[in-house]
Coordinates of C-alpha atoms and ligand atoms in Angstrom, one line a residue:
M279 CA -21.3 20.3 -5.8
K280 CA -20.6 21.2 -2.2
L281 CA -17.7 18.9 -1.3
A282 CA -17.1 17.3 2.1
A283 CA -15.1 19.4 4.5
R284 CA -12.5 16.6 4.7
V285 CA -11.3 17.1 1.1
Q286 CA -11.1 20.9 1.5
Q287 CA -8.3 20.7 3.9
V288 CA -6.2 18.4 1.8
T289 CA -3.7 19.7 -0.8
P290 CA -3.0 17.9 -4.1
S291 CA 0.4 16.2 -4.4
M292 CA 2.9 18.8 -5.6
T293 CA 5.3 16.1 -6.8
L294 CA 2.7 15.2 -9.4
A295 CA 2.1 18.8 -10.4
I296 CA 5.7 19.5 -11.4
D297 CA 5.9 16.2 -13.1
T298 CA 2.8 17.1 -15.2
K299 CA 4.3 20.4 -16.2
A300 CA 7.6 18.8 -17.2
K301 CA 5.8 16.1 -19.2
A302 CA 3.8 18.8 -21.0
M303 CA 7.0 20.6 -22.0
K304 CA 8.5 17.3 -23.2
R305 CA 5.5 16.7 -25.4
E306 CA 6.1 20.1 -27.0
G307 CA 9.5 18.8 -28.0
I308 CA 11.5 20.7 -25.2
D309 CA 14.6 18.8 -23.9
V310 CA 13.5 18.6 -20.3
I311 CA 15.7 16.7 -17.8
S312 CA 13.6 15.5 -15.0
F313 CA 14.7 14.8 -11.4
S314 CA 11.2 15.0 -10.1
V315 CA 9.8 11.4 -10.1
G316 CA 10.1 9.2 -7.1
E317 CA 10.4 5.9 -8.9
P318 CA 13.1 3.6 -10.2
D319 CA 13.8 4.0 -13.9
F320 CA 14.5 0.2 -14.2
D321 CA 12.0 -2.3 -15.6
T322 CA 10.6 -4.8 -13.1
P323 CA 13.0 -7.8 -13.1
T324 CA 12.2 -10.6 -15.5
H325 CA 11.5 -13.4 -13.0
I326 CA 8.9 -11.2 -11.2
R327 CA 7.1 -10.5 -14.5
V328 CA 7.2 -14.1 -15.5
A329 CA 5.7 -15.1 -12.1
A330 CA 2.8 -12.8 -12.7
E331 CA 2.3 -14.0 -16.3
T332 CA 2.3 -17.6 -15.1
A333 CA -0.3 -16.7 -12.5
L334 CA -2.5 -15.0 -15.2
E335 CA -2.2 -18.1 -17.3
Q336 CA -3.1 -20.3 -14.4
G337 CA -6.3 -18.4 -13.9
K338 CA -5.4 -16.3 -10.9
T339 CA -7.8 -13.7 -12.1
R340 CA -10.6 -13.9 -9.6
Y341 CA -11.5 -12.3 -6.3
G342 CA -9.1 -13.3 -3.6
A343 CA -9.2 -12.9 0.2
A344 CA -9.3 -9.2 1.1
A345 CA -6.2 -9.5 3.3
G346 CA -4.2 -11.0 0.5
E347 CA -3.1 -14.3 -1.0
P348 CA -2.2 -16.7 1.9
R349 CA 1.2 -17.5 0.4
L350 CA 2.1 -13.9 0.0
R351 CA 1.2 -13.1 3.6
E352 CA 3.4 -16.1 4.7
V353 CA 6.3 -14.9 2.6
I354 CA 6.1 -11.4 3.9
A355 CA 6.0 -12.7 7.5
Q356 CA 9.1 -14.8 6.8
K357 CA 10.9 -11.8 5.3
L358 CA 10.2 -9.7 8.4
Q359 CA 11.5 -12.5 10.6
Q360 CA 14.7 -13.1 8.6
D361 CA 15.6 -9.6 7.6
N362 CA 14.3 -7.6 10.5
G363 CA 14.1 -9.9 13.4
L364 CA 10.3 -9.2 13.8
C365 CA 8.1 -12.1 14.9
Y366 CA 4.9 -11.9 12.9
G367 CA 2.7 -14.7 11.6
A368 CA 0.8 -14.5 8.3
E369 CA -2.2 -13.4 10.2
N370 CA -0.4 -10.2 11.2
I371 CA 0.0 -9.2 7.6
L372 CA -2.4 -7.2 5.4
V373 CA -1.5 -7.0 1.7
T374 CA -2.4 -3.6 0.4
N375 CA -2.4 -1.6 -2.9
G376 CA 1.0 -0.2 -2.2
G377 CA 2.7 1.3 0.8
K378 CA 0.6 4.4 0.4
H379 CA -2.6 2.4 0.8
S380 CA -1.3 0.5 3.9
L381 CA -0.6 3.9 5.6
F382 CA -4.0 5.1 4.6
N383 CA -5.7 2.0 6.0
L384 CA -3.8 2.4 9.2
M385 CA -4.8 6.1 9.6
L386 CA -8.5 5.2 9.0
A387 CA -8.4 2.4 11.5
A388 CA -6.5 4.2 14.2
I389 CA -7.1 7.9 14.1
E390 CA -10.1 9.7 15.5
P391 CA -10.9 13.5 15.5
G392 CA -8.7 15.1 18.1
D393 CA -5.9 12.5 17.8
E394 CA -2.5 14.0 17.1
V395 CA 0.1 12.3 14.9
I396 CA 3.7 13.4 15.2
I397 CA 5.5 13.8 11.9
P398 CA 9.1 14.9 11.7
A399 CA 9.8 17.4 8.8
P400 CA 11.0 17.0 6.1
Y401 CA 8.3 14.4 5.6
W402 CA 6.9 12.4 2.7
V403 CA 4.1 14.5 1.2
S404 CA 1.2 12.2 2.0
Y405 CA 1.6 11.7 5.7
P406 CA 0.0 14.9 6.9
E407 CA -2.8 14.7 4.3
M408 CA -3.7 11.1 5.3
V409 CA -3.9 12.1 8.9
K410 CA -6.2 15.0 8.0
L411 CA -8.4 12.8 5.8
A412 CA -8.8 10.5 8.8
G413 CA -9.9 13.4 10.9
G414 CA -6.7 13.7 13.0
T415 CA -4.2 16.5 13.5
P416 CA -0.7 16.3 12.1
V417 CA 1.9 17.7 14.6
I418 CA 4.9 18.7 12.5
V419 CA 8.3 18.6 14.2
P420 CA 10.9 20.5 12.1
T421 CA 14.4 19.0 12.0
T422 CA 17.6 20.8 10.7
L423 CA 20.5 20.3 8.3
E424 CA 22.8 20.3 11.4
S425 CA 20.9 17.3 12.9
G426 CA 21.0 15.4 9.6
Y427 CA 17.3 16.0 9.3
K428 CA 16.7 13.5 12.2
I429 CA 14.3 14.0 15.1
S430 CA 16.0 13.7 18.5
P431 CA 14.5 11.7 21.3
E432 CA 14.2 15.0 23.2
Q433 CA 12.2 16.6 20.3
L434 CA 9.9 13.6 20.2
R435 CA 9.3 13.7 23.9
Q436 CA 8.5 17.4 23.8
A437 CA 6.0 17.0 20.9
V438 CA 3.9 14.4 22.9
T439 CA 0.7 15.6 24.5
P440 CA -2.2 13.6 26.1
R441 CA -3.7 13.5 22.6
T442 CA -0.7 11.9 20.8
K443 CA -1.7 8.7 19.2
L444 CA 1.0 7.9 16.7
F445 CA 4.5 8.8 15.6
V446 CA 5.5 8.4 12.0
L447 CA 9.1 7.2 11.4
N448 CA 10.5 6.9 7.9
S449 CA 14.1 5.6 7.5
P450 CA 15.6 5.6 4.9
S451 CA 13.8 8.8 4.3
N452 CA 12.0 10.4 1.4
P453 CA 12.9 13.2 0.7
T454 CA 16.3 13.5 2.6
G455 CA 17.8 10.1 2.0
M456 CA 19.0 10.0 5.6
V457 CA 19.1 6.8 7.6
Y458 CA 18.8 6.6 11.4
T459 CA 21.6 4.6 13.0
P460 CA 20.6 1.6 15.2
A461 CA 21.6 3.6 18.3
E462 CA 19.3 6.5 17.2
I463 CA 16.4 4.1 16.6
R464 CA 16.9 2.5 20.1
A465 CA 16.9 6.0 21.7
L466 CA 13.6 6.8 19.9
A467 CA 12.2 3.4 20.9
T468 CA 12.9 4.2 24.6
V469 CA 10.8 7.3 24.4
I470 CA 8.0 5.5 22.6
V471 CA 7.9 2.8 25.3
E472 CA 8.2 5.3 28.2
L473 CA 5.4 7.5 27.0
D474 CA 3.3 4.6 25.7
L475 CA 3.0 5.8 22.1
W476 CA 2.4 3.9 18.9
V477 CA 4.9 4.2 16.0
V478 CA 4.4 3.4 12.4
S479 CA 7.7 2.6 10.7
D480 CA 7.6 3.3 6.9
E481 CA 10.4 1.0 5.7
I482 CA 9.7 1.2 1.9
Y483 CA 13.4 2.1 1.2
E484 CA 14.8 -0.4 3.6
K485 CA 16.9 -2.2 1.0
L486 CA 18.2 0.9 -0.7
R487 CA 21.2 1.8 1.5
Y488 CA 24.7 2.9 0.7
G489 CA 28.2 2.9 2.3
G490 CA 27.4 0.3 4.9
A491 CA 24.5 2.2 6.5
E492 CA 22.6 -0.2 8.8
H493 CA 18.8 -0.5 9.1
L494 CA 17.2 -1.4 12.4
S495 CA 13.5 -1.8 12.4
I496 CA 12.2 0.0 15.5
G497 CA 10.1 -3.0 16.4
A498 CA 13.3 -5.0 16.8
A499 CA 14.7 -2.5 19.4
S500 CA 13.0 -4.3 22.3
P501 CA 10.0 -6.5 23.0
E502 CA 8.2 -3.4 24.5
A503 CA 8.9 -1.5 21.3
Y504 CA 7.6 -4.4 19.2
D505 CA 4.3 -4.2 21.1
R506 CA 3.9 -0.6 20.0
T507 CA 5.1 -0.9 16.4
I508 CA 3.3 -1.1 13.0
I509 CA 5.3 -1.7 9.9
S510 CA 4.4 -0.3 6.5
S511 CA 6.3 -1.3 3.4
G512 CA 6.0 -2.5 -0.1
F513 CA 7.6 -3.7 -3.3
A514 CA 7.6 -0.5 -5.4
K515 CA 10.9 1.0 -4.7
S516 CA 13.2 -2.0 -4.1
Y517 CA 11.9 -4.2 -7.0
A518 CA 11.0 -1.4 -9.5
M519 CA 7.3 -2.4 -9.1
T520 CA 5.7 1.0 -8.7
G521 CA 2.8 0.4 -11.0
W522 CA 2.0 -3.1 -9.6
R523 CA 0.5 -1.6 -6.4
V524 CA 1.6 -4.2 -3.9
G525 CA 2.5 -3.2 -0.3
F526 CA 1.8 -4.4 3.2
L527 CA 1.0 -3.5 6.8
A528 CA 2.3 -5.6 9.6
G529 CA 1.1 -5.2 13.2
P530 CA -1.0 -6.5 16.0
L531 CA -4.0 -8.8 15.2
D532 CA -6.8 -6.4 16.2
L533 CA -5.3 -3.7 13.9
I534 CA -4.9 -6.1 11.0
K535 CA -8.4 -7.3 11.4
A536 CA -9.8 -3.8 11.5
T537 CA -7.8 -2.7 8.4
T538 CA -8.8 -5.9 6.6
T539 CA -12.5 -4.9 7.2
I540 CA -11.8 -1.4 5.9
Q541 CA -10.2 -2.9 2.8
G542 CA -13.0 -5.4 2.4
H543 CA -15.4 -2.6 2.0
S544 CA -13.2 -0.4 -0.1
T545 CA -10.7 -1.9 -2.5
S546 CA -11.1 -5.6 -1.7
N547 CA -8.0 -7.7 -2.6
V548 CA -5.0 -6.4 -4.4
C549 CA -4.9 -7.5 -8.0
T550 CA -4.5 -11.2 -7.7
F551 CA -1.8 -12.0 -10.3
A552 CA 0.2 -8.9 -9.2
Q553 CA 0.5 -10.6 -5.8
Y554 CA 2.2 -13.6 -7.4
G555 CA 4.9 -11.2 -8.8
A556 CA 5.4 -10.0 -5.2
I557 CA 5.8 -13.6 -4.0
A558 CA 8.5 -14.2 -6.5
A559 CA 10.2 -10.9 -5.5
Y560 CA 10.7 -12.1 -1.9
E561 CA 11.1 -15.8 -2.6
Q562 CA 13.7 -15.7 -5.3
P563 CA 17.3 -14.6 -5.2
Q564 CA 17.9 -10.9 -4.4
D565 CA 20.5 -10.2 -7.1
C566 CA 18.2 -7.9 -8.9
V567 CA 18.1 -5.6 -5.9
Q568 CA 21.9 -5.6 -5.7
E569 CA 22.2 -4.7 -9.4
M570 CA 19.9 -1.7 -9.0
L571 CA 21.6 -0.7 -5.8
T572 CA 25.0 -0.7 -7.5
A573 CA 23.6 1.6 -10.2
F574 CA 22.0 3.9 -7.7
A575 CA 25.2 4.1 -5.6
E576 CA 27.2 5.3 -8.6
R577 CA 24.6 7.9 -9.5
R578 CA 24.5 9.1 -5.9
Q579 CA 28.2 9.8 -6.0
V580 CA 28.0 11.7 -9.3
I581 CA 25.0 13.9 -8.3
L582 CA 26.4 14.6 -4.8
E583 CA 29.8 15.7 -6.1
A584 CA 28.2 17.9 -8.8
I585 CA 25.8 19.6 -6.3
N586 CA 28.5 20.1 -3.6
A587 CA 30.7 21.8 -6.3
I588 CA 28.0 24.5 -6.8
P589 CA 28.6 27.5 -4.5
G590 CA 25.5 28.2 -2.5
L591 CA 24.1 24.7 -2.3
V592 CA 24.6 22.7 0.9
C593 CA 23.8 19.0 0.7
P594 CA 24.5 16.4 3.4
Q595 CA 25.4 12.9 2.1
P596 CA 22.2 10.8 1.9
E597 CA 22.7 7.2 3.0
G598 CA 19.6 5.7 1.5
A599 CA 16.7 5.9 -1.0
F600 CA 17.4 7.7 -4.3
Y601 CA 17.1 11.4 -3.5
V602 CA 19.4 14.3 -2.7
F603 CA 17.9 17.2 -0.8
P604 CA 20.2 20.3 -1.0
D605 CA 19.5 23.4 1.1
I606 CA 19.1 26.4 -1.3
S607 CA 18.4 29.0 1.4
Q608 CA 21.7 31.0 0.7
L609 CA 20.3 31.8 -2.7
G610 CA 17.6 34.0 -1.3
M611 CA 14.5 32.5 -2.8
G612 CA 11.8 30.0 -1.8
S613 CA 11.7 26.5 -3.1
I614 CA 8.7 27.0 -5.4
D615 CA 10.3 30.1 -7.0
F616 CA 13.6 28.1 -7.4
C617 CA 12.0 25.1 -9.1
D618 CA 9.8 27.3 -11.4
K619 CA 12.7 29.3 -12.6
L620 CA 15.0 26.2 -12.9
L621 CA 12.3 24.5 -15.1
D622 CA 11.6 27.6 -17.2
T623 CA 15.2 28.8 -17.8
Q624 CA 17.1 25.5 -17.9
Q625 CA 14.4 22.9 -18.5
V626 CA 15.4 21.0 -15.3
A627 CA 12.6 19.6 -13.2
A628 CA 13.0 19.2 -9.4
V629 CA 10.5 19.2 -6.5
P630 CA 10.1 22.2 -4.2
G631 CA 11.0 21.3 -0.6
I632 CA 7.9 23.1 0.6
A633 CA 5.9 20.0 -0.5
F634 CA 7.9 18.1 2.2
G635 CA 7.6 20.8 4.8
A636 CA 11.0 22.3 4.1
D637 CA 11.0 25.4 2.0
R638 CA 14.8 25.9 2.3
C639 CA 15.4 22.7 0.2
V640 CA 14.8 21.2 -3.2
R641 CA 14.5 17.5 -3.9
F642 CA 16.3 15.8 -6.8
S643 CA 15.7 12.2 -7.5
Y644 CA 18.6 10.3 -9.0
A645 CA 16.5 7.4 -10.3
T646 CA 17.6 8.4 -13.8
D647 CA 20.5 7.6 -16.1
L648 CA 24.0 9.0 -15.5
E649 CA 24.1 10.9 -18.7
S650 CA 20.9 12.9 -17.7
I651 CA 22.4 13.4 -14.3
R652 CA 25.6 14.9 -15.7
R653 CA 23.7 17.2 -18.2
G654 CA 21.1 18.2 -15.6
M655 CA 23.8 19.1 -13.0
D656 CA 25.6 21.3 -15.6
R657 CA 22.4 23.1 -16.2
L658 CA 21.8 23.5 -12.5
A659 CA 25.3 25.0 -12.1
L660 CA 24.5 27.5 -14.9
F661 CA 21.2 28.4 -13.2
V662 CA 22.7 29.0 -9.8
K663 CA 25.5 31.1 -11.4
S664 CA 22.9 33.2 -13.2
L665 CA 21.4 34.1 -9.8
G666 CA 24.6 35.4 -8.3
Ligands
PLP611 C1 6.9 5.7 -2.5 C2 6.7 5.7 -1.1 C3 5.7 5.0 -0.4 C4 4.7 4.1 -1.0 O1 4.7 3.8 -2.3 P1 3.7 2.8 -3.0 O2 4.0 3.0 -4.5 O3 2.3 3.1 -2.6 O4 4.1 1.4 -2.5 C5 5.6 5.1 0.9 N1 6.4 5.9 1.7 C6 7.3 6.6 1.1 C7 8.2 7.5 1.9 C8 7.5 6.6 -0.3 O5 8.4 7.3 -0.9

C-alpha cells in the first residue's frame, strides 16, 4: 500500500523499541535490569481502583459525553483552581485518553501547514512527531547542560518567526527531570505575552518534585499569560494510572469546543468507568501521591550518587519526574551505540538521548525498585570502566 506522506515523516517511538528488545531478552531468561520504561512501578492506589469497580457495578458502561463525565470536568477545574491558581470552569476542560491524546488533539485543532511550533530540546519524544502529523514544522531549540537544560527567554525570543504558532513547555521535564523556577516561568511568560504567542504547558509531572522545587503554571504568571496558555496533563504519572488512559486539556472555550469535535469524530468519550477512578484520584486525600513521592525521592538519591561516582558521566541533579539524564559525551560514542552495548554486555536497558534530541545523553528511569537500581548501577560502572 502506498501510505500517506504524513506517516512517512514520523519516526516510531524509540523508547518502545529498546523496551521491546529488553523484554525479549527477559523472556529468554536473561537477567535484564531495565531503566527504560517511563511509568511508575506501583499499582494504582486501592481507593482509585475501588471507585472504578463501583462505577462498573453501577452500570457506568455506556457511551458518555465526548468531552468527559461532567463531574470529572468539574473536579479537574477545581484542582486547577486550588493547586495552580488557574480560573477554569468545567466547560474549559476536555477529558482525553491520556496526556498524549490531549496534546495530539491540540495539535490537530491548532496547527496548519506552515505553522511553526517551538520545542526546546531535550524534549519528550512525541512532541515533534505530533506537530508533523498535524502538518506543522517543529522548530527545535537546543539547550545545554550548563543552562540546566532550560530554554532562556532570549533563546525563545530568537526562535520566534512570523509563522510561530505555539511554544511547548514541559516542567518538570521528561527526559531531564529539570523544573523551571517560578522566576524563570515568569520570564518566559513575558516573552510569550510580548510576542503574542500561544504556550502549551505539559504539566503531567507536576506533583513529582523533590527538595522543595516549586511549580508555577505559566498560565498563573499573569492574566495576559493566562489568555495565551493551554494546559495538558493527566493522571498517569502521579497516580500510577498509565494504563487507564485518562488525561485532560484545559484552555479557552473555542479550543475546547474544537478539540471536543475532533474527539467526537475519533475516539469519543474516554472509557466511562476509568473516569470515575480519575474523579476519586483528585477528590480523595493525596496520601498515595506522597507515599510514591517518598519512594521516588530515595531512589533518586541512590541513582544520582551512583552515576556521579562514575568517571566520565556528568549528571545534573533532577528536581522532578523520575528520570536522570547523564551526559556521556566524554566517553566518545553516540547514545545509540552506548545503549546497545550496555544492553548487550551488561544487560542494562536505558534509552538513547537521541530519541529526545540529545545524542550526548542517555535516559535512566528510576521508577523501579532500589535493589534493581543498585545492581544496575554496579553494572553501569563496570561497563563504563570497560570502555576506558
Ligand atoms: C507520559 C507523558 C505524557 C502523557 O502520558 P499519558 O500516559 O498519555 O497520560 C505526556 N507528556 C510527557 C512529558 C510524558 O512523559
